[in-house]
Short mmCIF file of C-alpha atoms and ligand atoms in Angstrom, two decimals:
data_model
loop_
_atom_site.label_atom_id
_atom_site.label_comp_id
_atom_site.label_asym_id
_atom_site.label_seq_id
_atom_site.Cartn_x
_atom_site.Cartn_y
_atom_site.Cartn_z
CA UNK A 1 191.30 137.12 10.36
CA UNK A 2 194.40 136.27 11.48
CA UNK A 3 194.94 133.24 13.55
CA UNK A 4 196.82 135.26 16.44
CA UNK A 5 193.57 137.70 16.97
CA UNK A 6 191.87 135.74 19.55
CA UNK A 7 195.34 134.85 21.84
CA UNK A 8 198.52 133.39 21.78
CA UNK A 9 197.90 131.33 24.57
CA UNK A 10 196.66 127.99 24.78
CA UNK A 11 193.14 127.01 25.80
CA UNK A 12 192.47 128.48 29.01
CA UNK A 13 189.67 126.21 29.58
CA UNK A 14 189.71 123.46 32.82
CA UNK A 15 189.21 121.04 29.73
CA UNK A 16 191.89 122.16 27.66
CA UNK A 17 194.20 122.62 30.74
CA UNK A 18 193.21 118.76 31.86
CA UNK A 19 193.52 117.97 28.11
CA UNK A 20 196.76 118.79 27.76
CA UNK A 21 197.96 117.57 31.46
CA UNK A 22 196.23 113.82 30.25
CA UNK A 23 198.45 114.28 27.07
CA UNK A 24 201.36 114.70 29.17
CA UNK A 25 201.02 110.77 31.02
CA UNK A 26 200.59 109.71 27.43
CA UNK A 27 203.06 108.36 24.27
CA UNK A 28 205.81 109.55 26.19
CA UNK A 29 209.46 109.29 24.52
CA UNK A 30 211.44 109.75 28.16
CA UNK A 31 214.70 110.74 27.72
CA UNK A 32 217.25 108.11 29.15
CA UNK A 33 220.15 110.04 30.15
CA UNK A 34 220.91 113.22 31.61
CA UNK A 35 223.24 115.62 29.25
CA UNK A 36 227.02 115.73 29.66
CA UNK A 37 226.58 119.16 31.03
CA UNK A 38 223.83 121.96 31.28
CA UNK A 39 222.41 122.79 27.48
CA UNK A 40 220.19 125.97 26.33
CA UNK A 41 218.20 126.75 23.70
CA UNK A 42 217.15 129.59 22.36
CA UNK A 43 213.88 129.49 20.36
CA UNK A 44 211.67 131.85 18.21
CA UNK A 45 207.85 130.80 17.55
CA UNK A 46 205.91 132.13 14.42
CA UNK A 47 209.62 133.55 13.34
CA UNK A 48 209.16 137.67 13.07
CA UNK A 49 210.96 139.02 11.16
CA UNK A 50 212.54 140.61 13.96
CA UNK A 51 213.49 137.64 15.28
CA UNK A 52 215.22 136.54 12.08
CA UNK A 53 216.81 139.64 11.81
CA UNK A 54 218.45 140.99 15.16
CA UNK A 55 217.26 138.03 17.17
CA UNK A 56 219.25 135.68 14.91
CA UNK A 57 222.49 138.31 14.82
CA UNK A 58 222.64 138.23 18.45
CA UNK A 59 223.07 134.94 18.48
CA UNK A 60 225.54 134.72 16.10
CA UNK A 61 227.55 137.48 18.02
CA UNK A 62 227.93 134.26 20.75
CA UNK A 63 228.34 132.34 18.28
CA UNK A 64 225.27 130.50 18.81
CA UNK A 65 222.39 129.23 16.56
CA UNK A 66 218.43 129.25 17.03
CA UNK A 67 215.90 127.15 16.13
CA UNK A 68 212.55 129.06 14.20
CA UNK A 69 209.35 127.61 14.52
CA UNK A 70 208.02 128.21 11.31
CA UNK A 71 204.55 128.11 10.10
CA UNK A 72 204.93 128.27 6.20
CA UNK A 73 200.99 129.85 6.40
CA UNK A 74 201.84 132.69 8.11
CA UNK A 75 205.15 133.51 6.22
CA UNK A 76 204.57 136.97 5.18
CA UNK A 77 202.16 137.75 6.89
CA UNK A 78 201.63 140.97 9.55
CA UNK A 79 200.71 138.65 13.14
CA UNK A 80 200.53 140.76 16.56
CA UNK A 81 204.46 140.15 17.05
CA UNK A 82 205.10 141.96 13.74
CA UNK A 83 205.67 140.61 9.89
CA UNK A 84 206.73 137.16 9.82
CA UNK A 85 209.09 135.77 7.79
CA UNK A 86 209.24 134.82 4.01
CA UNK A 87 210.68 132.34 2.41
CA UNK A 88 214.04 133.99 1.98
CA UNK A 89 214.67 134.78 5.68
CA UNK A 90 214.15 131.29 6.38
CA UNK A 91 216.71 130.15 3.67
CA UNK A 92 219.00 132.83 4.86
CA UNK A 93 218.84 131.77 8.29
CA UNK A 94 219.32 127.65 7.45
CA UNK A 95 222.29 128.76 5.36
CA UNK A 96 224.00 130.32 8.48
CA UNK A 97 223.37 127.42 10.71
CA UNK A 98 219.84 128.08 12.35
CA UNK A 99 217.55 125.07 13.18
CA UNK A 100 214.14 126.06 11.06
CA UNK A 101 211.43 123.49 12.78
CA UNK A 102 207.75 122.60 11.87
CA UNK A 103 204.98 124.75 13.63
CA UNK A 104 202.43 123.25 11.52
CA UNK A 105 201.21 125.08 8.16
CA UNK A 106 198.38 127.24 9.76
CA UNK A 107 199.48 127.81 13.08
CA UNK A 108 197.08 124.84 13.73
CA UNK A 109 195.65 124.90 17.31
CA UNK A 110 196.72 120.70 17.84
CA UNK A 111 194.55 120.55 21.45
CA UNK A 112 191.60 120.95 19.46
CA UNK A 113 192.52 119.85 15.61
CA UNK A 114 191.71 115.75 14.86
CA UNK A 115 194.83 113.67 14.83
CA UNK A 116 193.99 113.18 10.96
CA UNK A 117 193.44 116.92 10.37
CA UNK A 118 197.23 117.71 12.09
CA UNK A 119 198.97 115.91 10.28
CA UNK A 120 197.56 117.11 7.19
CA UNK A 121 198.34 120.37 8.32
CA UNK A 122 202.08 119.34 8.73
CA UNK A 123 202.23 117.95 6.07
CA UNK A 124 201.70 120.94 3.87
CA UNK A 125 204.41 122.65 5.94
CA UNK A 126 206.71 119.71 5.10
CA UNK A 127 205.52 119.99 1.26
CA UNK A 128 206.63 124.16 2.03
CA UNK A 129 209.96 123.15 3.29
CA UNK A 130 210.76 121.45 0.25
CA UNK A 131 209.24 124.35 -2.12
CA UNK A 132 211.13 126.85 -0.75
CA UNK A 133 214.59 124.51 -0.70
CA UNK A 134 214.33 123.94 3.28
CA UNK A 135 215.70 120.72 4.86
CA UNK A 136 212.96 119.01 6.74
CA UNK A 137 212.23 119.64 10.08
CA UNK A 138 213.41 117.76 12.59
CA UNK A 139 211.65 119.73 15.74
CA UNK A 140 208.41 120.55 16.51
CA UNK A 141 206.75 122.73 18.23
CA UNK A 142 202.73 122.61 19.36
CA UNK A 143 200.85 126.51 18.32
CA UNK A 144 199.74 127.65 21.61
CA UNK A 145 201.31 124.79 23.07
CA UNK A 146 198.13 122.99 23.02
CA UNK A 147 197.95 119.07 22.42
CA UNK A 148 195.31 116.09 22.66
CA UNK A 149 196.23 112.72 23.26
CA UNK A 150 195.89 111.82 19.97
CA UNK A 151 197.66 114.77 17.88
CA UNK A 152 200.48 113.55 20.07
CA UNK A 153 200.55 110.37 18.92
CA UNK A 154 199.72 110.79 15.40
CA UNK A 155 202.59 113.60 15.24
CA UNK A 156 205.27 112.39 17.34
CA UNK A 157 206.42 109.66 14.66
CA UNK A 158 207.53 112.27 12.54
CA UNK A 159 210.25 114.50 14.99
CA UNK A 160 212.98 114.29 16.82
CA UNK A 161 211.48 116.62 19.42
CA UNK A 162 207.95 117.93 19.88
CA UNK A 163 207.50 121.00 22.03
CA UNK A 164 205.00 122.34 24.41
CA UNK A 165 204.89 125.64 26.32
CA UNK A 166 204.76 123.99 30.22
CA UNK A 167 207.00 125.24 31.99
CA UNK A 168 210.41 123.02 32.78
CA UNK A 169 213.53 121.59 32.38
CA UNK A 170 214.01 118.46 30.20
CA UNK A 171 216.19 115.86 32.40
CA UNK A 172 216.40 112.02 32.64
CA UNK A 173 212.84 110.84 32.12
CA UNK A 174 211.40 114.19 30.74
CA UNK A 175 208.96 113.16 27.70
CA UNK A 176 210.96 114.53 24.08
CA UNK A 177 207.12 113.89 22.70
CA UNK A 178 205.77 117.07 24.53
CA UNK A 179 209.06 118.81 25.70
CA UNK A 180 208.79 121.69 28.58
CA UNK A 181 209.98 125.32 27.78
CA UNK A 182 210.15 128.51 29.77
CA UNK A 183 208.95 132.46 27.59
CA UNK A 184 211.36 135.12 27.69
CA UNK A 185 207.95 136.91 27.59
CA UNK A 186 206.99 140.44 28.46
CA UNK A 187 208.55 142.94 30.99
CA UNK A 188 209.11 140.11 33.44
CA UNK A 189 210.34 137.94 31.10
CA UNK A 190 214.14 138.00 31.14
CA UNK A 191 213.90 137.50 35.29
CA UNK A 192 212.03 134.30 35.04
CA UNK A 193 214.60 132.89 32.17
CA UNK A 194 217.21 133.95 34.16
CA UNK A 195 215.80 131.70 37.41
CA UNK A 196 215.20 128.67 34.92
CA UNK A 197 218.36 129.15 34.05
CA UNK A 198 219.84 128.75 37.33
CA UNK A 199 217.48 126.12 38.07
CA UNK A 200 219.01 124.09 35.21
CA UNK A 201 222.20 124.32 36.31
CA UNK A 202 221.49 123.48 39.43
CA UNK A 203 220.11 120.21 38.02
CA UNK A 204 222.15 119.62 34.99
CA UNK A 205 219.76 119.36 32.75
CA UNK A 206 218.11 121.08 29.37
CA UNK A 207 216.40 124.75 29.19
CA UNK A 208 214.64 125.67 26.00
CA UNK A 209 213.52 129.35 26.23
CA UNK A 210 211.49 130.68 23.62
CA UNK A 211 210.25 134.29 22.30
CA UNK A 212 208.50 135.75 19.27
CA UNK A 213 209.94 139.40 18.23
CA UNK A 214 212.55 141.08 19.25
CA UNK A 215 212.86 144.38 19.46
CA UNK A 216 213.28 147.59 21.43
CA UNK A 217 209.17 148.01 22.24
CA UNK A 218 208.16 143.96 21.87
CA UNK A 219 204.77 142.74 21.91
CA UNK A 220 203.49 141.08 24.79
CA UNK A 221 205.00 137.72 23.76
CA UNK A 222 208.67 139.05 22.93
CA UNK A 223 211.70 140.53 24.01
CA UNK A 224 214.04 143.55 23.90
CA UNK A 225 217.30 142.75 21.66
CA UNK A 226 218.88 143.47 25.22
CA UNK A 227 217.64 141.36 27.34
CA UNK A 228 218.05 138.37 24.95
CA UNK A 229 221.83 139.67 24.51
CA UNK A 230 222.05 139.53 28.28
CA UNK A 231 221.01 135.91 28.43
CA UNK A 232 223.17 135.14 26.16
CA UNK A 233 226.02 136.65 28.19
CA UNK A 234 225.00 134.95 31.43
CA UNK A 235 224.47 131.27 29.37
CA UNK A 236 228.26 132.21 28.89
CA UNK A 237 229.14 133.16 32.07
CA UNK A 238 227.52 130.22 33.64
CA UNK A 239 229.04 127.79 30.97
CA UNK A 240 225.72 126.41 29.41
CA UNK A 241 226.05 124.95 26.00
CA UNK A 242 224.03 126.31 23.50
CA UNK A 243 222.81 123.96 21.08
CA UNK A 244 219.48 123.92 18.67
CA UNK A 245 216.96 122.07 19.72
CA UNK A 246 217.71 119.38 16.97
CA UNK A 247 221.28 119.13 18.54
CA UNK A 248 220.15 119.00 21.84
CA UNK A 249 217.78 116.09 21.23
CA UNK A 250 220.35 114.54 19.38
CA UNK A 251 222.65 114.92 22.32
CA UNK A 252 220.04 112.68 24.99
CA UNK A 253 218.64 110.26 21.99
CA UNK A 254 222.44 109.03 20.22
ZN1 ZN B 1 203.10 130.17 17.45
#
């Protein structure tokens, strides 16, 4: 079965939503100081091969990079946002630049998994990374967005970033140990990453927006190679800088 067939969203539960709200009050990393001047993201979860493909060309034309959440398990594989990506795509994609981070080895749902079990899982995408002649990731980000208190812990020792799927901007005090993000999801999605993305201006702060395909009819959880080439456009327009999401942590951490 594959591990997308039941939903890509997190536990919809009132114990999985209060789960995951606890987790946020917990092993915090705050960030101390607000960036130099508004920074976007642009990130790709599961890593179609759409997404590596035109999603990663777009980019490019801006002269921009992405960071692909890759889960080495599913590399391959035909998922509900398309084929995913092999190990040659992801290689490709390093080689030009693009941030490839850790989205555990089996798309591992972390809200439910044992802090022991996650970091097993991890750690077999880590031992992946170095198969296939990856660097090791630096960013992570949680499948589903779904976290416990203690995969949190037991994980956050080992990035730079971890990622969640809350909606937000990350600003002086925002916790790099379960980072906000914002979909460019669906029909409505390009609207709503658009008002983030005014909202972060507004506050000077850090958007990460994040998709799965890309393509002209997306799934559900993607985007049209259009609307991600108008983001792009207005991130120009309203003079974001567009950094990884390594590069951005780096940027609030150094
Ligand atoms: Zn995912």
């Amino acid at each position: 079965m594959s591990v997308h067939e039941a939903a890509y969203h997190a536990d919809g539960s009132l114990v999985g939503k209060l789960r995951r709200r606890i987790a946020r009050l917990r092993h915090r990393r705050p960030v101390l100081r607000a960036p130099d001047r508004p920074m976007l993201s642009i990130s790709f979860d599961d890593a179609p091969l759409t997404a590596a493909g035109i999603g990663a060309e777009i980019l490019e034309q801006w002269g921009a990079r992405g960071t692909f959440y890759a889960a080495a398990g599913l590399a391959g594989h035909f998922e509900p946002v398309g084929q995913c990506a092999d190990r040659d795509d992801y290689l490709s994609l390093a080689k030009r630049g693009h941030e490839i981070g850790c989205h555990t080895f089996s798309h591992l749902d972390c809200g439910r998994a044992s802090a022991q079990s996650a970091k097993a899982d991890v750690a077999l995408n880590a031992q992946a990374f170095r198969d296939w002649g990856l660097p090791p990731a630096d960013s992570f980000a949680f499948p589903f967005g779904d976290v416990s208190s203690e995969t949190k812990a037991g994980l956050a020792p080992d990035f730079a970033i971890l990622r969640g799927l809350h909606e937000g901007v990350i600003q002086e005090g925002s916790d790099l140990n379960q980072a906000p993000a914002v979909g460019i999801l669906g029909p409505g999605g390009e609207t709503k990453a658009r008002r983030w993305m005014q909202y972060a201006l507004s506050k000077r702060s850090w958007l990460i927006l994040y998709t799965h395909d890309v393509q002209t009819s997306p799934s559900p959880w993607g985007c049209t190679p259009d609307a991600l080439a108008r983001l792009l456009r207005s991130a120009a327009d309203l003079n974001f800088e567009l950094v990884t999401v390594r590069e951005g942590a780096a940027r609030l951490t150094l």
